[in-house]
Coordinates of N, CA, C and O in Angstrom, one line a residue:
M9 N 12.4 -13.1 7.3 CA 11.3 -14.0 7.2 C 10.6 -13.8 5.8 O 10.4 -14.8 5.1
F10 N 10.2 -12.6 5.6 CA 9.5 -12.3 4.3 C 10.6 -11.7 3.3 O 11.6 -11.2 3.8
S11 N 10.3 -11.8 2.1 CA 11.2 -11.1 1.1 C 11.0 -9.6 1.2 O 10.1 -9.1 1.8
K12 N 12.0 -8.9 0.7 CA 11.9 -7.4 0.8 C 10.7 -6.9 0.1 O 10.0 -6.0 0.5
A13 N 10.3 -7.5 -1.0 CA 9.1 -7.2 -1.8 C 7.9 -7.3 -0.9 O 7.0 -6.4 -0.9
C14 N 7.8 -8.4 -0.1 CA 6.7 -8.6 0.7 C 6.7 -7.6 1.9 O 5.6 -7.1 2.2
E15 N 7.8 -7.3 2.4 CA 7.9 -6.3 3.5 C 7.4 -4.9 3.0 O 6.6 -4.3 3.6
Y16 N 7.8 -4.5 1.8 CA 7.4 -3.3 1.2 C 5.9 -3.3 0.9 O 5.2 -2.4 1.1
A17 N 5.4 -4.5 0.4 CA 4.0 -4.6 0.1 C 3.1 -4.4 1.4 O 2.1 -3.8 1.3
I18 N 3.5 -5.0 2.4 CA 2.8 -4.9 3.7 C 2.8 -3.5 4.2 O 1.7 -2.9 4.5
R19 N 4.0 -2.9 4.2 CA 4.0 -1.5 4.6 C 3.2 -0.6 3.7 O 2.4 0.3 4.2
A20 N 3.3 -0.7 2.4 CA 2.5 0.1 1.5 C 1.0 -0.1 1.7 O 0.3 0.9 1.7
T21 N 0.6 -1.3 1.8 CA -0.9 -1.6 2.0 C -1.4 -1.0 3.3 O -2.5 -0.4 3.3
I22 N -0.6 -1.1 4.4 CA -1.0 -0.4 5.6 C -1.2 1.1 5.4 O -2.1 1.7 5.9
L23 N -0.2 1.7 4.8 CA -0.2 3.1 4.6 C -1.4 3.5 3.7 O -2.0 4.5 4.0
I24 N -1.7 2.8 2.7 CA -2.8 3.1 1.8 C -4.1 3.0 2.6 O -5.0 3.9 2.4
A25 N -4.2 2.0 3.4 CA -5.5 1.8 4.2 C -5.6 3.0 5.2 O -6.7 3.5 5.3
K26 N -4.5 3.4 5.8 CA -4.5 4.6 6.7 C -5.0 5.8 6.0 O -5.8 6.6 6.4
A27 N -4.4 6.1 4.8 CA -4.7 7.3 4.0 C -6.2 7.2 3.6 O -6.9 8.3 3.7
S28 N -6.6 6.1 3.1 CA -8.0 6.0 2.7 C -9.0 6.3 3.8 O -10.0 6.9 3.7
E29 N -8.7 5.8 5.0 CA -9.5 6.0 6.2 C -9.5 7.5 6.6 O -10.5 8.0 7.0
E30 N -8.4 8.2 6.3 CA -8.3 9.6 6.6 C -8.9 10.5 5.4 O -8.9 11.7 5.5
G31 N -9.3 9.8 4.4 CA -10.0 10.5 3.3 C -9.2 11.0 2.1 O -9.6 11.9 1.4
Y32 N -8.0 10.4 1.9 CA -7.2 10.8 0.8 C -6.5 9.6 0.2 O -6.5 8.5 0.8
R33 N -6.0 9.8 -1.0 CA -5.2 8.7 -1.7 C -3.8 9.1 -1.8 O -3.5 10.3 -1.9
L34 N -2.9 8.1 -1.9 CA -1.5 8.4 -2.1 C -1.0 7.9 -3.5 O -1.5 6.8 -4.0
N35 N -0.1 8.6 -4.1 CA 0.5 8.1 -5.3 C 1.8 7.3 -5.0 O 2.2 7.2 -3.8
V36 N 2.4 6.7 -6.0 CA 3.5 5.8 -5.9 C 4.7 6.6 -5.2 O 5.3 6.0 -4.3
K37 N 4.9 7.8 -5.6 CA 6.0 8.5 -5.1 C 5.9 8.8 -3.5 O 6.8 8.6 -2.8
A38 N 4.7 9.1 -3.1 CA 4.4 9.3 -1.7 C 4.5 8.0 -0.9 O 5.1 8.0 0.2
I39 N 4.0 7.0 -1.5 CA 4.1 5.7 -0.8 C 5.5 5.2 -0.6 O 6.0 4.8 0.4
A40 N 6.3 5.3 -1.7 CA 7.7 5.0 -1.6 C 8.5 5.8 -0.6 O 9.2 5.2 0.2
A41 N 8.2 7.1 -0.6 CA 8.9 7.9 0.4 C 8.5 7.6 1.8 O 9.4 7.6 2.7
Q42 N 7.3 7.3 2.0 CA 6.8 7.1 3.4 C 7.0 5.7 3.9 O 6.8 5.4 5.1
T43 N 7.5 4.8 3.0 CA 7.8 3.4 3.5 C 9.3 3.1 3.3 O 9.6 1.9 3.5
D44 N 10.1 4.1 2.9 CA 11.5 3.8 2.6 C 11.7 2.7 1.6 O 12.6 1.8 1.8
S45 N 11.0 2.7 0.5 CA 11.2 1.7 -0.5 C 11.4 2.4 -1.8 O 11.0 3.5 -2.1
P46 N 12.2 1.7 -2.7 CA 12.5 2.3 -4.0 C 11.2 2.5 -4.8 O 10.4 1.6 -4.9
E47 N 11.2 3.6 -5.5 CA 9.9 4.0 -6.2 C 9.5 3.0 -7.3 O 8.4 2.6 -7.4
A48 N 10.5 2.6 -8.2 CA 10.1 1.7 -9.3 C 9.7 0.4 -8.7 O 8.8 -0.3 -9.2
F49 N 10.4 -0.1 -7.7 CA 10.0 -1.4 -7.1 C 8.7 -1.3 -6.4 O 7.8 -2.2 -6.5
T50 N 8.4 -0.2 -5.8 CA 7.1 0.1 -5.2 C 6.0 0.0 -6.2 O 4.9 -0.6 -6.0
A51 N 6.2 0.6 -7.3 CA 5.2 0.7 -8.4 C 4.9 -0.8 -8.9 O 3.7 -1.1 -9.1
K52 N 5.9 -1.6 -9.0 CA 5.7 -3.0 -9.5 C 4.9 -3.8 -8.4 O 4.0 -4.5 -8.7
I53 N 5.2 -3.5 -7.2 CA 4.5 -4.2 -6.1 C 3.0 -3.8 -6.0 O 2.1 -4.6 -5.9
L54 N 2.8 -2.5 -6.1 CA 1.4 -2.0 -6.1 C 0.6 -2.5 -7.3 O -0.6 -2.8 -7.1
Q55 N 1.3 -2.6 -8.4 CA 0.6 -3.1 -9.6 C 0.1 -4.5 -9.3 O -1.0 -4.9 -9.7
K56 N 1.0 -5.3 -8.7 CA 0.7 -6.7 -8.4 C -0.5 -6.8 -7.4 O -1.4 -7.6 -7.6
L57 N -0.4 -6.0 -6.4 CA -1.5 -6.0 -5.4 C -2.8 -5.5 -6.0 O -3.8 -6.1 -5.7
G58 N -2.8 -4.6 -6.9 CA -4.0 -4.1 -7.6 C -4.5 -5.2 -8.5 O -5.7 -5.4 -8.6
H59 N -3.6 -5.8 -9.2 CA -4.1 -6.9 -10.1 C -4.8 -8.0 -9.4 O -5.7 -8.6 -9.9
H60 N -4.4 -8.3 -8.2 CA -5.1 -9.3 -7.4 C -6.2 -8.8 -6.5 O -6.8 -9.5 -5.7
G61 N -6.6 -7.5 -6.7 CA -7.7 -6.9 -6.0 C -7.6 -6.6 -4.6 O -8.5 -6.4 -3.9
L62 N -6.3 -6.5 -4.1 CA -6.1 -6.2 -2.7 C -6.1 -4.7 -2.5 O -6.4 -4.2 -1.4
I63 N -5.8 -3.9 -3.5 CA -5.9 -2.4 -3.4 C -6.5 -2.0 -4.7 O -6.6 -2.7 -5.7
T64 N -6.9 -0.7 -4.8 CA -7.5 -0.1 -6.0 C -6.7 1.0 -6.4 O -6.2 1.8 -5.6
S65 N -6.5 1.2 -7.7 CA -5.8 2.3 -8.3 C -6.8 3.2 -9.0 O -7.6 2.7 -9.8
V66 N -6.8 4.5 -8.6 CA -7.7 5.4 -9.2 C -6.9 6.4 -10.0 O -5.9 7.0 -9.5
K67 N -7.2 6.6 -11.3 CA -6.5 7.5 -12.2 C -7.1 8.9 -12.2 O -8.2 9.1 -11.8
G68 N -6.3 9.8 -12.7 CA -6.7 11.2 -12.9 C -6.5 12.1 -11.6 O -5.9 11.6 -10.6
P69 N -7.0 13.3 -11.7 CA -6.8 14.2 -10.6 C -7.5 13.7 -9.3 O -8.6 13.1 -9.4
G70 N -6.8 13.7 -8.2 CA -7.3 13.2 -7.0 C -7.2 11.7 -6.9 O -7.7 11.0 -6.1
G71 N -6.5 11.1 -7.9 CA -6.3 9.7 -8.0 C -5.2 9.2 -7.1 O -4.6 10.0 -6.3
G72 N -4.9 8.0 -7.2 CA -3.9 7.3 -6.3 C -4.3 6.0 -5.9 O -5.2 5.4 -6.6
F73 N -3.8 5.4 -4.9 CA -4.2 4.1 -4.4 C -5.1 4.2 -3.3 O -5.1 5.1 -2.4
D74 N -6.1 3.3 -3.2 CA -7.2 3.3 -2.3 C -7.4 1.9 -1.7 O -7.2 0.9 -2.4
L75 N -7.8 1.9 -0.4 CA -8.2 0.7 0.2 C -9.2 1.1 1.3 O -8.9 1.3 2.5
P76 N -10.5 1.1 0.9 CA -11.5 1.5 1.8 C -11.6 0.6 3.1 O -11.2 -0.5 3.1
K77 N -12.1 1.2 4.2 CA -12.1 0.5 5.5 C -12.8 -0.9 5.4 O -12.2 -1.8 6.0
A78 N -13.9 -1.0 4.7 CA -14.6 -2.3 4.6 C -13.7 -3.3 4.0 O -13.6 -4.5 4.4
Q79 N -13.0 -2.9 2.9 CA -12.0 -3.8 2.2 C -10.8 -4.1 3.1 O -10.3 -5.2 3.1
A80 N -10.3 -3.1 3.8 CA -9.1 -3.3 4.6 C -9.4 -4.3 5.7 O -8.5 -4.9 6.2
R81 N -10.6 -4.4 6.2 CA -11.0 -5.4 7.2 C -10.9 -6.8 6.6 O -10.8 -7.7 7.4
K82 N -11.1 -6.9 5.3 CA -11.1 -8.3 4.7 C -9.7 -8.7 4.3 O -9.4 -9.9 4.2
V83 N -8.9 -7.7 3.9 CA -7.5 -8.1 3.4 C -6.6 -8.4 4.6 O -6.5 -7.6 5.6
T84 N -6.1 -9.6 4.6 CA -5.2 -10.1 5.7 C -3.7 -10.1 5.2 O -3.4 -10.0 4.0
L85 N -2.9 -10.2 6.2 CA -1.4 -10.3 5.9 C -1.2 -11.5 5.0 O -0.4 -11.5 4.2
S86 N -1.9 -12.6 5.3 CA -1.8 -13.8 4.5 C -2.1 -13.6 3.0 O -1.4 -14.1 2.2
D87 N -3.1 -12.7 2.7 CA -3.4 -12.4 1.3 C -2.2 -11.7 0.7 O -1.9 -12.1 -0.5
I88 N -1.6 -10.8 1.3 CA -0.4 -10.1 0.8 C 0.8 -11.1 0.6 O 1.4 -11.1 -0.5
V89 N 1.0 -11.9 1.6 CA 2.1 -12.9 1.5 C 1.9 -13.8 0.3 O 2.8 -14.1 -0.4
K90 N 0.7 -14.3 0.2 CA 0.4 -15.2 -1.0 C 0.7 -14.6 -2.3 O 1.2 -15.2 -3.2
V91 N 0.3 -13.3 -2.5 CA 0.4 -12.6 -3.7 C 1.9 -12.3 -4.0 O 2.4 -12.5 -5.1
I92 N 2.6 -11.9 -3.0 CA 4.0 -11.5 -3.2 C 5.0 -12.7 -3.1 O 5.9 -12.8 -4.0
D93 N 4.9 -13.5 -2.1 CA 5.9 -14.5 -1.8 C 5.4 -15.9 -2.0 O 6.1 -16.9 -1.8
D94 N 4.2 -16.1 -2.5 CA 3.4 -17.4 -2.6 C 3.3 -18.0 -1.2 O 3.5 -17.3 -0.2
D95 N 3.1 -19.3 -1.1 CA 2.9 -19.9 0.2 C 4.1 -20.7 0.7 O 4.0 -21.5 1.5
S96 N 5.3 -20.4 0.1 CA 6.5 -21.1 0.4 C 6.9 -21.0 1.9 O 7.5 -21.8 2.5
I97 N 6.5 -19.9 2.5 CA 6.8 -19.6 3.9 C 6.2 -20.7 4.8 O 6.7 -21.0 5.9
Y98 N 5.1 -21.3 4.4 CA 4.5 -22.3 5.1 C 5.0 -23.7 4.9 O 4.6 -24.7 5.5
K99 N 5.8 -23.9 3.9 CA 6.3 -25.2 3.4 C 7.8 -25.4 3.6 O 8.2 -26.6 3.6
G100 N 8.6 -24.4 3.6 CA 10.0 -24.5 3.6 C 10.6 -25.2 4.9 O 10.0 -25.2 5.9
C101 N 11.7 -25.8 4.7 CA 12.4 -26.5 5.8 C 13.3 -25.4 6.5 O 13.9 -24.5 5.9
A102 N 13.3 -25.5 7.9 CA 14.1 -24.6 8.7 C 15.5 -24.6 8.4 O 16.2 -23.7 8.5
L103 N 16.0 -25.8 7.9 CA 17.4 -26.0 7.6 C 17.7 -25.8 6.1 O 18.8 -26.0 5.6
G104 N 16.7 -25.6 5.3 CA 16.8 -25.4 3.9 C 16.9 -26.7 3.1 O 17.3 -26.6 1.9
L105 N 16.6 -27.8 3.7 CA 16.6 -29.1 2.9 C 15.5 -29.1 1.9 O 14.4 -28.7 2.2
A106 N 15.8 -29.7 0.8 CA 14.8 -29.7 -0.3 C 13.7 -30.7 0.0 O 12.5 -30.5 -0.4
Q107 N 14.0 -31.8 0.6 CA 13.0 -32.9 0.9 C 12.7 -33.1 2.3 O 12.8 -34.2 2.8
C108 N 12.4 -32.1 3.1 CA 12.0 -32.2 4.5 C 10.5 -32.4 4.6 O 9.7 -31.7 4.1
N109 N 10.1 -33.5 5.3 CA 8.7 -33.8 5.6 C 8.6 -34.7 6.7 O 9.6 -35.1 7.3
S110 N 7.4 -35.1 7.1 CA 7.2 -35.9 8.3 C 7.8 -37.3 8.1 O 8.2 -37.9 9.1
A111 N 7.9 -37.8 6.9 CA 8.4 -39.1 6.7 C 10.0 -39.1 6.8 O 10.6 -40.1 7.2
K112 N 10.6 -38.0 6.4 CA 12.0 -37.8 6.4 C 12.3 -36.4 7.0 O 12.7 -35.6 6.2
P113 N 12.1 -36.2 8.3 CA 12.2 -34.9 8.9 C 13.7 -34.5 9.1 O 14.6 -35.3 9.4
C114 N 13.9 -33.2 9.1 CA 15.2 -32.6 9.5 C 15.1 -32.5 11.1 O 14.1 -32.7 11.7
P115 N 16.3 -32.2 11.7 CA 16.3 -32.2 13.2 C 15.3 -31.1 13.8 O 14.9 -31.2 14.9
L116 N 15.0 -30.1 13.0 CA 14.1 -29.0 13.5 C 12.6 -29.2 13.0 O 11.8 -28.3 13.4
H117 N 12.4 -30.2 12.2 CA 11.1 -30.3 11.6 C 9.9 -30.1 12.5 O 9.0 -29.3 12.3
D118 N 9.8 -30.9 13.6 CA 8.6 -30.8 14.5 C 8.5 -29.5 15.1 O 7.4 -29.0 15.3
H119 N 9.6 -28.9 15.6 CA 9.6 -27.6 16.2 C 9.1 -26.5 15.2 O 8.3 -25.7 15.5
F120 N 9.7 -26.6 14.0 CA 9.4 -25.6 13.0 C 8.0 -25.7 12.5 O 7.4 -24.7 12.2
L121 N 7.5 -26.9 12.5 CA 6.1 -27.1 12.0 C 5.1 -26.3 12.9 O 4.2 -25.7 12.4
R122 N 5.3 -26.4 14.2 CA 4.5 -25.6 15.1 C 4.6 -24.1 14.9 O 3.6 -23.4 14.9
I123 N 5.8 -23.7 14.7 CA 6.1 -22.2 14.5 C 5.4 -21.8 13.2 O 4.7 -20.7 13.1
R124 N 5.5 -22.6 12.1 CA 4.9 -22.3 10.8 C 3.3 -22.2 11.0 O 2.7 -21.4 10.4
D125 N 2.8 -23.2 11.8 CA 1.3 -23.2 12.0 C 0.9 -21.9 12.7 O -0.1 -21.3 12.4
D126 N 1.7 -21.5 13.8 CA 1.3 -20.3 14.5 C 1.4 -19.1 13.6 O 0.6 -18.2 13.7
L127 N 2.5 -19.1 12.8 CA 2.6 -18.0 11.8 C 1.5 -17.9 10.9 O 0.9 -16.8 10.6
R128 N 1.1 -19.0 10.3 CA -0.1 -19.0 9.4 C -1.3 -18.5 10.1 O -2.0 -17.6 9.5
R129 N -1.6 -18.9 11.3 CA -2.8 -18.4 12.0 C -2.7 -16.9 12.2 O -3.7 -16.2 12.0
M130 N -1.5 -16.4 12.6 CA -1.4 -15.0 12.8 C -1.6 -14.2 11.5 O -2.3 -13.2 11.5
L131 N -1.0 -14.6 10.4 CA -1.1 -14.0 9.2 C -2.6 -14.0 8.7 O -3.1 -13.0 8.1
E132 N -3.3 -15.1 8.9 CA -4.7 -15.2 8.4 C -5.6 -14.4 9.3 O -6.7 -14.0 8.8
R133 N -5.3 -14.2 10.5 CA -6.2 -13.5 11.4 C -5.9 -12.0 11.5 O -6.7 -11.3 12.2
T134 N -4.8 -11.5 11.0 CA -4.5 -10.1 11.1 C -4.9 -9.3 9.9 O -4.3 -9.6 8.8
S135 N -5.8 -8.4 10.0 CA -6.3 -7.6 8.9 C -5.4 -6.4 8.7 O -4.8 -5.9 9.7
I136 N -5.4 -5.8 7.5 CA -4.7 -4.6 7.3 C -5.3 -3.5 8.1 O -4.6 -2.6 8.6
H137 N -6.6 -3.5 8.2 CA -7.3 -2.5 9.0 C -6.8 -2.5 10.5 O -6.5 -1.4 11.0
D138 N -6.6 -3.6 11.1 CA -6.0 -3.7 12.4 C -4.7 -3.0 12.5 O -4.4 -2.3 13.4
L139 N -3.9 -3.3 11.5 CA -2.5 -2.7 11.5 C -2.5 -1.2 11.2 O -1.8 -0.4 11.8
A140 N -3.4 -0.8 10.3 CA -3.5 0.6 9.9 C -4.0 1.5 11.1 O -3.6 2.6 11.2
T141 N -4.9 0.9 11.9 CA -5.4 1.6 13.1 C -4.3 1.9 14.0 O -4.2 3.1 14.5
G142 N -3.4 1.0 14.2 CA -2.2 1.3 15.1 C -1.3 2.4 14.6 O -0.9 3.2 15.4
V143 N -1.1 2.4 13.3 CA -0.3 3.5 12.7 C -1.0 4.8 12.8 O -0.5 5.8 13.1
K144 N -2.3 4.8 12.5 CA -3.1 6.0 12.5 C -3.2 6.6 13.9 O -3.0 7.8 14.1
D145 N -3.3 5.8 14.9 CA -3.3 6.2 16.3 C -1.9 6.6 16.9 O -1.8 7.1 18.0
G146 N -0.9 6.3 16.1 CA 0.5 6.7 16.6 C 1.1 5.6 17.5 O 2.1 5.8 18.1
D147 N 0.4 4.5 17.6 CA 0.9 3.4 18.5 C 2.0 2.6 17.8 O 2.9 2.0 18.5
T148 N 2.0 2.5 16.5 CA 3.0 1.8 15.7 C 3.5 2.7 14.5 O 2.8 3.7 14.2
F149 N 4.6 2.3 13.9 CA 5.2 3.1 12.9 C 5.6 2.3 11.7 O 6.0 1.1 11.8
L150 N 5.7 2.9 10.5 CA 6.1 2.3 9.3 C 7.5 2.7 8.9 O 8.1 2.2 8.0
K151 N 8.0 3.7 9.5 CA 9.3 4.3 9.2 C 10.0 4.9 10.4 O 9.3 5.5 11.2
R152 N 11.3 4.7 10.5 CA 12.0 5.2 11.7 C 13.0 6.2 11.2 O 13.5 6.2 10.2

């Protein structure tokens, strides 16, 4: 559903929020290792998230990536998807047709429209803090 970059970005952001809540920062190497993502690719993703203000990069000793609890409550999955994959997930045709719309729908258009609307609502309502809490409590996992 999401691109690999977006999957890595979501996992990394959750991990950063969890670490920040526990009082420490993670560097690129640690984030890549803990999310099973390639290090160079992770660095590019984190740079993009930082550029858009979704996470913070702190340089120097004790540095790393940070996402304080108050900020993690504001950052939603939708924010990450927009930065990494743009909003094409909300517009694409289920059958991959270039010109699928209400005027000229594909056979799945009406069904898929409802699914996309539900997906949009879920992504807009789910904060990184919500997801990081599950990981912190051991109820959910970022790596198997």
